[in-house]
Short mmCIF file of C-alpha atoms in Angstrom, two decimals:
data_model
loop_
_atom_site.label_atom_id
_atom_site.label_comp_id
_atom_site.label_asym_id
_atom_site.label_seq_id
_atom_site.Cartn_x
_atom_site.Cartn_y
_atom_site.Cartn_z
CA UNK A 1 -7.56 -51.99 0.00
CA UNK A 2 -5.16 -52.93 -3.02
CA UNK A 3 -2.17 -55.31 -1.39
CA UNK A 4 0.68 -55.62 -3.77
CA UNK A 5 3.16 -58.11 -1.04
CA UNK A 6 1.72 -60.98 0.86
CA UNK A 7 4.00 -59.30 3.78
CA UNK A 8 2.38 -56.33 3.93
CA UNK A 9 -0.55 -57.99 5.65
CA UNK A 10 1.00 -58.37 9.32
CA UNK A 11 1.46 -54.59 9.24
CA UNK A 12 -2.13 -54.28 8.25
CA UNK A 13 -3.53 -54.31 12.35
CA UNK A 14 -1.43 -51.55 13.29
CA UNK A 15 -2.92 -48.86 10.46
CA UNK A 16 -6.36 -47.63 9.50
CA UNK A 17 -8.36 -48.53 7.55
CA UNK A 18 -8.13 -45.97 5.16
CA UNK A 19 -4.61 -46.12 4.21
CA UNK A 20 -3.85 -48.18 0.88
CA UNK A 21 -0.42 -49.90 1.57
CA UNK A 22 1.87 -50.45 -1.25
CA UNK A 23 5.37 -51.99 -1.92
CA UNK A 24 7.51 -50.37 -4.17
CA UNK A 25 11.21 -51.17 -5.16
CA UNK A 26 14.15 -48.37 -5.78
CA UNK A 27 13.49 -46.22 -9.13
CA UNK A 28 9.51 -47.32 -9.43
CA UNK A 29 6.79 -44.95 -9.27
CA UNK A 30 3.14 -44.11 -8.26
CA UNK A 31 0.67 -41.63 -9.56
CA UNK A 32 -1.62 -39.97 -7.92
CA UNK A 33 -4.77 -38.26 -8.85
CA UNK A 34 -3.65 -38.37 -12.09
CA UNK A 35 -0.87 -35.51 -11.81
CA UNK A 36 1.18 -36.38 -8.71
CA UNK A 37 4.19 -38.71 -8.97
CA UNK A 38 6.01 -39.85 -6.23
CA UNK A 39 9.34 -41.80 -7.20
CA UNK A 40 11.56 -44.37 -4.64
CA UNK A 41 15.17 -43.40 -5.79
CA UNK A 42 17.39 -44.28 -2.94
CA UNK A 43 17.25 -46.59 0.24
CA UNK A 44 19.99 -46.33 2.86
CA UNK A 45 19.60 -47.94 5.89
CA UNK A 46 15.90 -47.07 7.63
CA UNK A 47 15.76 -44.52 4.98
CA UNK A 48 13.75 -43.82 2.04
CA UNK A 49 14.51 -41.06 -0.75
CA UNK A 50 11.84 -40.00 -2.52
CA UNK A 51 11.04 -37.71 -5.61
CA UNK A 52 7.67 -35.96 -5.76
CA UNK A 53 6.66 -34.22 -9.14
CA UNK A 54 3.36 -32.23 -8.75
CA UNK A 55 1.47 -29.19 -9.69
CA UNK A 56 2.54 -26.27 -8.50
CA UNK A 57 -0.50 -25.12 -6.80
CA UNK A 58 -0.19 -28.89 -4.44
CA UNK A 59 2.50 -28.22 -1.24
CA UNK A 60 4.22 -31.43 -0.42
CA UNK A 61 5.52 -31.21 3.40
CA UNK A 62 7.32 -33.48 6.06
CA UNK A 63 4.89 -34.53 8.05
CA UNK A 64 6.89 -32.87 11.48
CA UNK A 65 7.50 -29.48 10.25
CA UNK A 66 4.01 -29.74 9.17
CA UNK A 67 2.61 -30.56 12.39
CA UNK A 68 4.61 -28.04 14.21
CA UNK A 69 3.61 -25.28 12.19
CA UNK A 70 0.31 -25.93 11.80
CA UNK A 71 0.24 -25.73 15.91
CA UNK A 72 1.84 -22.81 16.24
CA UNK A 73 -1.07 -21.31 13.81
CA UNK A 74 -3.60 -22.50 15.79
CA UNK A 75 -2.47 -21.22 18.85
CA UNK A 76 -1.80 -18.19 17.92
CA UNK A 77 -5.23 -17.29 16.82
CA UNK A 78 -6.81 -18.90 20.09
CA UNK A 79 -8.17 -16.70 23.28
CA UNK A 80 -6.23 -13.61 21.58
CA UNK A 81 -6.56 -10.24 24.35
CA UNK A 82 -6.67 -7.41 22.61
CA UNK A 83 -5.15 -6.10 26.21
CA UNK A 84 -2.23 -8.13 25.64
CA UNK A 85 -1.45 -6.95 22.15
CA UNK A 86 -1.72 -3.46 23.57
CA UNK A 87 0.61 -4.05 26.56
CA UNK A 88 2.74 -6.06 23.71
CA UNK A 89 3.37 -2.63 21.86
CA UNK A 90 3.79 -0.81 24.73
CA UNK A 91 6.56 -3.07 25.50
CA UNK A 92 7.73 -2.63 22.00
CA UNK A 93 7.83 1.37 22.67
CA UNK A 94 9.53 1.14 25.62
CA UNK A 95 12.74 -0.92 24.27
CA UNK A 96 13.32 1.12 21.58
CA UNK A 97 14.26 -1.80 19.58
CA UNK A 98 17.97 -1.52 18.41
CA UNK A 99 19.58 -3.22 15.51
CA UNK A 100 21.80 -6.77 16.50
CA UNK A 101 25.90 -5.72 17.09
CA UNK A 102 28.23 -6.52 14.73
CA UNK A 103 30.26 -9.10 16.11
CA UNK A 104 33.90 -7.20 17.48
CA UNK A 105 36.66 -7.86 14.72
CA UNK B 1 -17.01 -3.63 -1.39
CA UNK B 2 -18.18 -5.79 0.68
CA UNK B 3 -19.24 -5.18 4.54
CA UNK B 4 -18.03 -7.94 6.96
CA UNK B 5 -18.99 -8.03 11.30
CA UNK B 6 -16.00 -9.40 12.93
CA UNK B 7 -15.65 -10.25 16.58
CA UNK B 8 -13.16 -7.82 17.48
CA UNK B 9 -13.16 -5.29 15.13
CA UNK B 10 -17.18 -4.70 14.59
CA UNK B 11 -18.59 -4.06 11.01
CA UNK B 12 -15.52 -3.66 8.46
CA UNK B 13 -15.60 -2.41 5.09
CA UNK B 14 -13.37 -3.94 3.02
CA UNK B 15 -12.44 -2.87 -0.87
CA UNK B 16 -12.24 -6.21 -2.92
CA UNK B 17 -8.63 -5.14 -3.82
CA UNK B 18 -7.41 -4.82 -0.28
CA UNK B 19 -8.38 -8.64 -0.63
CA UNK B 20 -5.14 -11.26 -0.73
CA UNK B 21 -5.47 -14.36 -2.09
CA UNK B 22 -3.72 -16.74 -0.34
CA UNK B 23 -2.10 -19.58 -2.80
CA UNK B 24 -1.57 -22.08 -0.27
CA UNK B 25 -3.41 -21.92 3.01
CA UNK B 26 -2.18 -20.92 6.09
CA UNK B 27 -1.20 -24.75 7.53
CA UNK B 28 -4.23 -25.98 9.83
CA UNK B 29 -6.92 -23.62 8.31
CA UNK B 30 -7.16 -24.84 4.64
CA UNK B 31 -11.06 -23.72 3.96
CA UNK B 32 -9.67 -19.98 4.13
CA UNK B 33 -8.14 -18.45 1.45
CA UNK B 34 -9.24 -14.80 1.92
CA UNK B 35 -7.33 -12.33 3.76
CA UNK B 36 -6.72 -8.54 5.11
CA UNK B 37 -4.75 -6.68 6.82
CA UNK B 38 -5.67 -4.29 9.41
CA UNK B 39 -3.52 -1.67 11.22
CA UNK B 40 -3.54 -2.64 15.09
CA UNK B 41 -2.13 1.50 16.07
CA UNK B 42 -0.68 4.29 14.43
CA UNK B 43 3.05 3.69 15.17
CA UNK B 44 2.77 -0.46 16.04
CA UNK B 45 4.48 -3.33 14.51
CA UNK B 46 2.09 -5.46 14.41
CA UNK B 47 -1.15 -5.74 12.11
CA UNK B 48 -4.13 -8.24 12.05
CA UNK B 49 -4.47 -10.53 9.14
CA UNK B 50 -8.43 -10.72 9.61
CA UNK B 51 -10.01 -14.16 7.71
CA UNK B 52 -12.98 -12.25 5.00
CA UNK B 53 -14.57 -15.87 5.19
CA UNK B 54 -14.15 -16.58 8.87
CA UNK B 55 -14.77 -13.48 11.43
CA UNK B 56 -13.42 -15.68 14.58
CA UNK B 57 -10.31 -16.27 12.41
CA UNK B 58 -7.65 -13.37 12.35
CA UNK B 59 -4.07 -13.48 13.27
CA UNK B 60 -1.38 -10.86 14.86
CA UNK B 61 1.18 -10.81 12.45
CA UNK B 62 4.81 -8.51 12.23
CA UNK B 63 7.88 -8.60 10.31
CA UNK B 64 10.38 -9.32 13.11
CA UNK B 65 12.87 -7.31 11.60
CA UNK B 66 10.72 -4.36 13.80
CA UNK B 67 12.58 -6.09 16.60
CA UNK B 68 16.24 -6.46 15.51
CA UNK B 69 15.67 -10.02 14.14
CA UNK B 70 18.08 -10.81 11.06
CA UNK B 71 15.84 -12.48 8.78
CA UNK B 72 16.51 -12.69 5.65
CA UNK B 73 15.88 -16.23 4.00
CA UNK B 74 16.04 -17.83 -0.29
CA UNK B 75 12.60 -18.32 -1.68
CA UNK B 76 12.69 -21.13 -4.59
CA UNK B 77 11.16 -20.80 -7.49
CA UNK B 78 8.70 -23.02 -7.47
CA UNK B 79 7.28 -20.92 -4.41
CA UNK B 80 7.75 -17.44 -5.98
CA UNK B 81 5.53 -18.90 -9.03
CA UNK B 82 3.03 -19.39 -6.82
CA UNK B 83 2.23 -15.62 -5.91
CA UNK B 84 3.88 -14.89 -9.38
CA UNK B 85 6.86 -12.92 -7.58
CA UNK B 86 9.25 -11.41 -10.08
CA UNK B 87 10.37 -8.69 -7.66
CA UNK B 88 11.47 -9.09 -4.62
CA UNK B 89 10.49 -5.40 -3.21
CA UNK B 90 6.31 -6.29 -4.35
CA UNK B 91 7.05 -9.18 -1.50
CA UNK B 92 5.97 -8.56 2.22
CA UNK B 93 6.93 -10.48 4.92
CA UNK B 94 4.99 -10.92 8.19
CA UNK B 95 5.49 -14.10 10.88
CA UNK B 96 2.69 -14.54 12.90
CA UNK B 97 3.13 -13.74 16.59
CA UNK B 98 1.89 -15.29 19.53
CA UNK B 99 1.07 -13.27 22.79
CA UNK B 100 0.77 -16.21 25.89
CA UNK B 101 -2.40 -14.49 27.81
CA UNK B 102 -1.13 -12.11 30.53
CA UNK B 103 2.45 -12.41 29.58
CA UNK B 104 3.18 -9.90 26.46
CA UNK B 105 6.50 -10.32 27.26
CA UNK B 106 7.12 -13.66 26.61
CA UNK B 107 5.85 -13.34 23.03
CA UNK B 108 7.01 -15.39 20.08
CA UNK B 109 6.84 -15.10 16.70
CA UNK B 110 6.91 -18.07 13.94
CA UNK B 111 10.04 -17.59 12.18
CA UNK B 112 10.18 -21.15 10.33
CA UNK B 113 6.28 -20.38 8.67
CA UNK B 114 6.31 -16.94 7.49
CA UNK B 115 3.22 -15.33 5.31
CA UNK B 116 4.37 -13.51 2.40
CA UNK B 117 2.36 -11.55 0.45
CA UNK B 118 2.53 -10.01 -3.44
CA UNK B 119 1.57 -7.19 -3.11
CA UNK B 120 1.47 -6.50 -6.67
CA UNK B 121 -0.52 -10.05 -7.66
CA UNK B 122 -2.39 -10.22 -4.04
CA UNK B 123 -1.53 -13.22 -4.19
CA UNK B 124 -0.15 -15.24 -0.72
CA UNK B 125 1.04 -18.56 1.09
CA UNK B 126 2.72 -19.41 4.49
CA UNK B 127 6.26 -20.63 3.27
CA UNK B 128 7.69 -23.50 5.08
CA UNK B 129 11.33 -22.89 5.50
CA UNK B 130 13.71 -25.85 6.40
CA UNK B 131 16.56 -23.78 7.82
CA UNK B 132 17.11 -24.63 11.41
CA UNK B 133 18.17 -20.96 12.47
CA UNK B 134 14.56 -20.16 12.62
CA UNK B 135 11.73 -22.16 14.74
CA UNK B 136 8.58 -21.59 15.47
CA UNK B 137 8.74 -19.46 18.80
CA UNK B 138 11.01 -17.19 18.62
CA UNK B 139 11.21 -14.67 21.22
CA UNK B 140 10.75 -11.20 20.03
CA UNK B 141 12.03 -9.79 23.86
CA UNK B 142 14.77 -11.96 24.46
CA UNK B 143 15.79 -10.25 27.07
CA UNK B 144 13.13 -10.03 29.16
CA UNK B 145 13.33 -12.11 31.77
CA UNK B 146 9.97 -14.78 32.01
CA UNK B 147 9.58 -14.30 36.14
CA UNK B 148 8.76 -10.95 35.87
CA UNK B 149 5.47 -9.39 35.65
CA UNK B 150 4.45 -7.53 32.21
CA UNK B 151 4.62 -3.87 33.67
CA UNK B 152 8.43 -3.54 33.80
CA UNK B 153 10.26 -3.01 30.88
CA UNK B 154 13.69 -4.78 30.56
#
C-alpha cells in the first residue's frame, strides 16, 4: 500500500486491504493504467470535484446510480415466467394503450 | 451461423449479423458482450434480448413509448461514439422491463438505464442517464391498481 500523509493511517482500519489511499491537493492529478486521469479541481465543503479524462471505450459512473441500475438488471433477468410475460401482453392488449393528454390550455 | 440451446427458447439459430455488439456491458453482467433479439408474439411490445454467450442470461426488453411513456432523452457525444451513431433513426431504444412473478400488472420498466442499439454498426451499451424524470421502475400500467389480481384489466 503506497501512503502519501502520515494521517491517512487512522483511516487505514476502516478500509480493505486492497484499496491504495492517496492524498491529493486541489488541481493535482493521478494516472491510471497509463490512460486514465483523474484531476481534484474544486473542494467545497464535504465535497470533492473531480475531472476524469479516459478512453472512450472505459464508462466512469457514480457509484449510486451504478448500484441501482445494476440491481434493477439483475432482477429483471431472475425467475422470469414466461406465463407472466404472456399475461403482461395480454394486459397490454386489453388497455389499448393511448397517447399522454396534452395538458388543457 | 451459429446454433445456440437456450433455456427457454430451445435450439436457436442465429445469423452472425443479427449479432449486437454491446460497447459497454449491460451494468452487473460485464463478461457478456453478445446479444439478440427475439420476437416474444406477433403483435407484442416486448422482445427478448437473449445473451449468445450465456443461455440462462436473456432479458424482456420494450421501448416504453408502446405504453404512452414520453421518453425522449440527449445522448452526448462521447456515448454516440461509442456505437458510432451519426443518425439518430439507425438508433433503437429498448428499457428493460421487469414482470414481479404473478403480478404482470405491476410491471416496471428501467427508464434511467436504457439499451440502445445501432442498428447500422451493431454496435450497443446500456446508457446511464442522470435526469431524475426517469428511475429505474417505472410503471408501465400506472393505473392499475396493485390489490387487484392480474385477470382484470383496469
Amino acid at each position: 500500500m503506497l501512503i502519501l500523509n502520515s494521517q491517512v493511517i487512522q483511516d487505514l482500519k476502516d478500509i480493505g486491504s486492497k484499496m491504495l489511499v492517496l492524498t491529493r491537493k486541489i488541481g493535482q492529478k493521478l494516472i491510471i493504467a497509463e490512460n486514465i486521469e483523474v484531476v481534484i479541481l474544486e473542494i467545497k465543503g464535504e465535497s470533492v470535484k473531480l475531472g476524469i479524462k479516459a478512453p472512450k471505450n472505459i464508462s466512469v459512473y457514480r457509484e449510486e446510480i451504478f448500484e441501482e441500475i445494476k440491481k434493477a438488471n439483475e432482477q429483471a433477468t431472475r425467475n422470469v415466467l414466461i406465463a407472466d410475460l404472456d399475461l403482461a401482453f395480454n394486459l397490454f392488449e386489453n388497455k389499448k394503450i393511448i397517447k399522454p393528454k396534452k395538458p388543457k390550455s | 451461423m451459429k446454433t445456440i440451446e437456450t433455456s427457454r427458447f430451445g435450439k436457436l439459430e442465429i445469423e452472425e449479423d443479427k449479432i449486437f455488439k454491446f460497447i459497454v456491458p449491460i451494468l452487473g453482467f460485464e463478461h457478456l458482450d453478445e446479444y439478440i433479439l427475439i420476437d416474444h408474439a406477433p403483435d407484442s411490445p416486448f422482445k427478448w434480448l437473449q445473451a449468445v454467450n450465456d443461455l440462462h442470461i436473456a432479458f424482456i426488453v420494450t421501448n416504453p413509448v408502446n405504453f404512452g411513456v414520453e421518453y425522449e432523452f440527449v445522448i452526448a457525444e462521447e456515448d454516440t461514439q461509442k456505437i458510432k451513431l451519426t443518425d439518430a433513426n439507425d438508433a433503437l431504444v429498448l428499457t428493460i422491463v421487469y414482470i414481479p412473478q404473478g403480478a404482470p400488472h405491476l410491471m416496471t420498466a428501467n427508464l434511467a438505464g436504457p439499451i440502445i442499439i445501432n442498428a447500422k454498426s451493431k454496435l450497443a451499451m446500456q446508457l446511464v442517464l442522470s435526469d431524475s424524470r426517469f428511475t429505474t421502475k417505472h410503471r408501465l400500467l400506472p393505473n392499475a391498481d396493485p390489490k387487484q389480481s392480474s385477470n382484470s384489466g383496469s
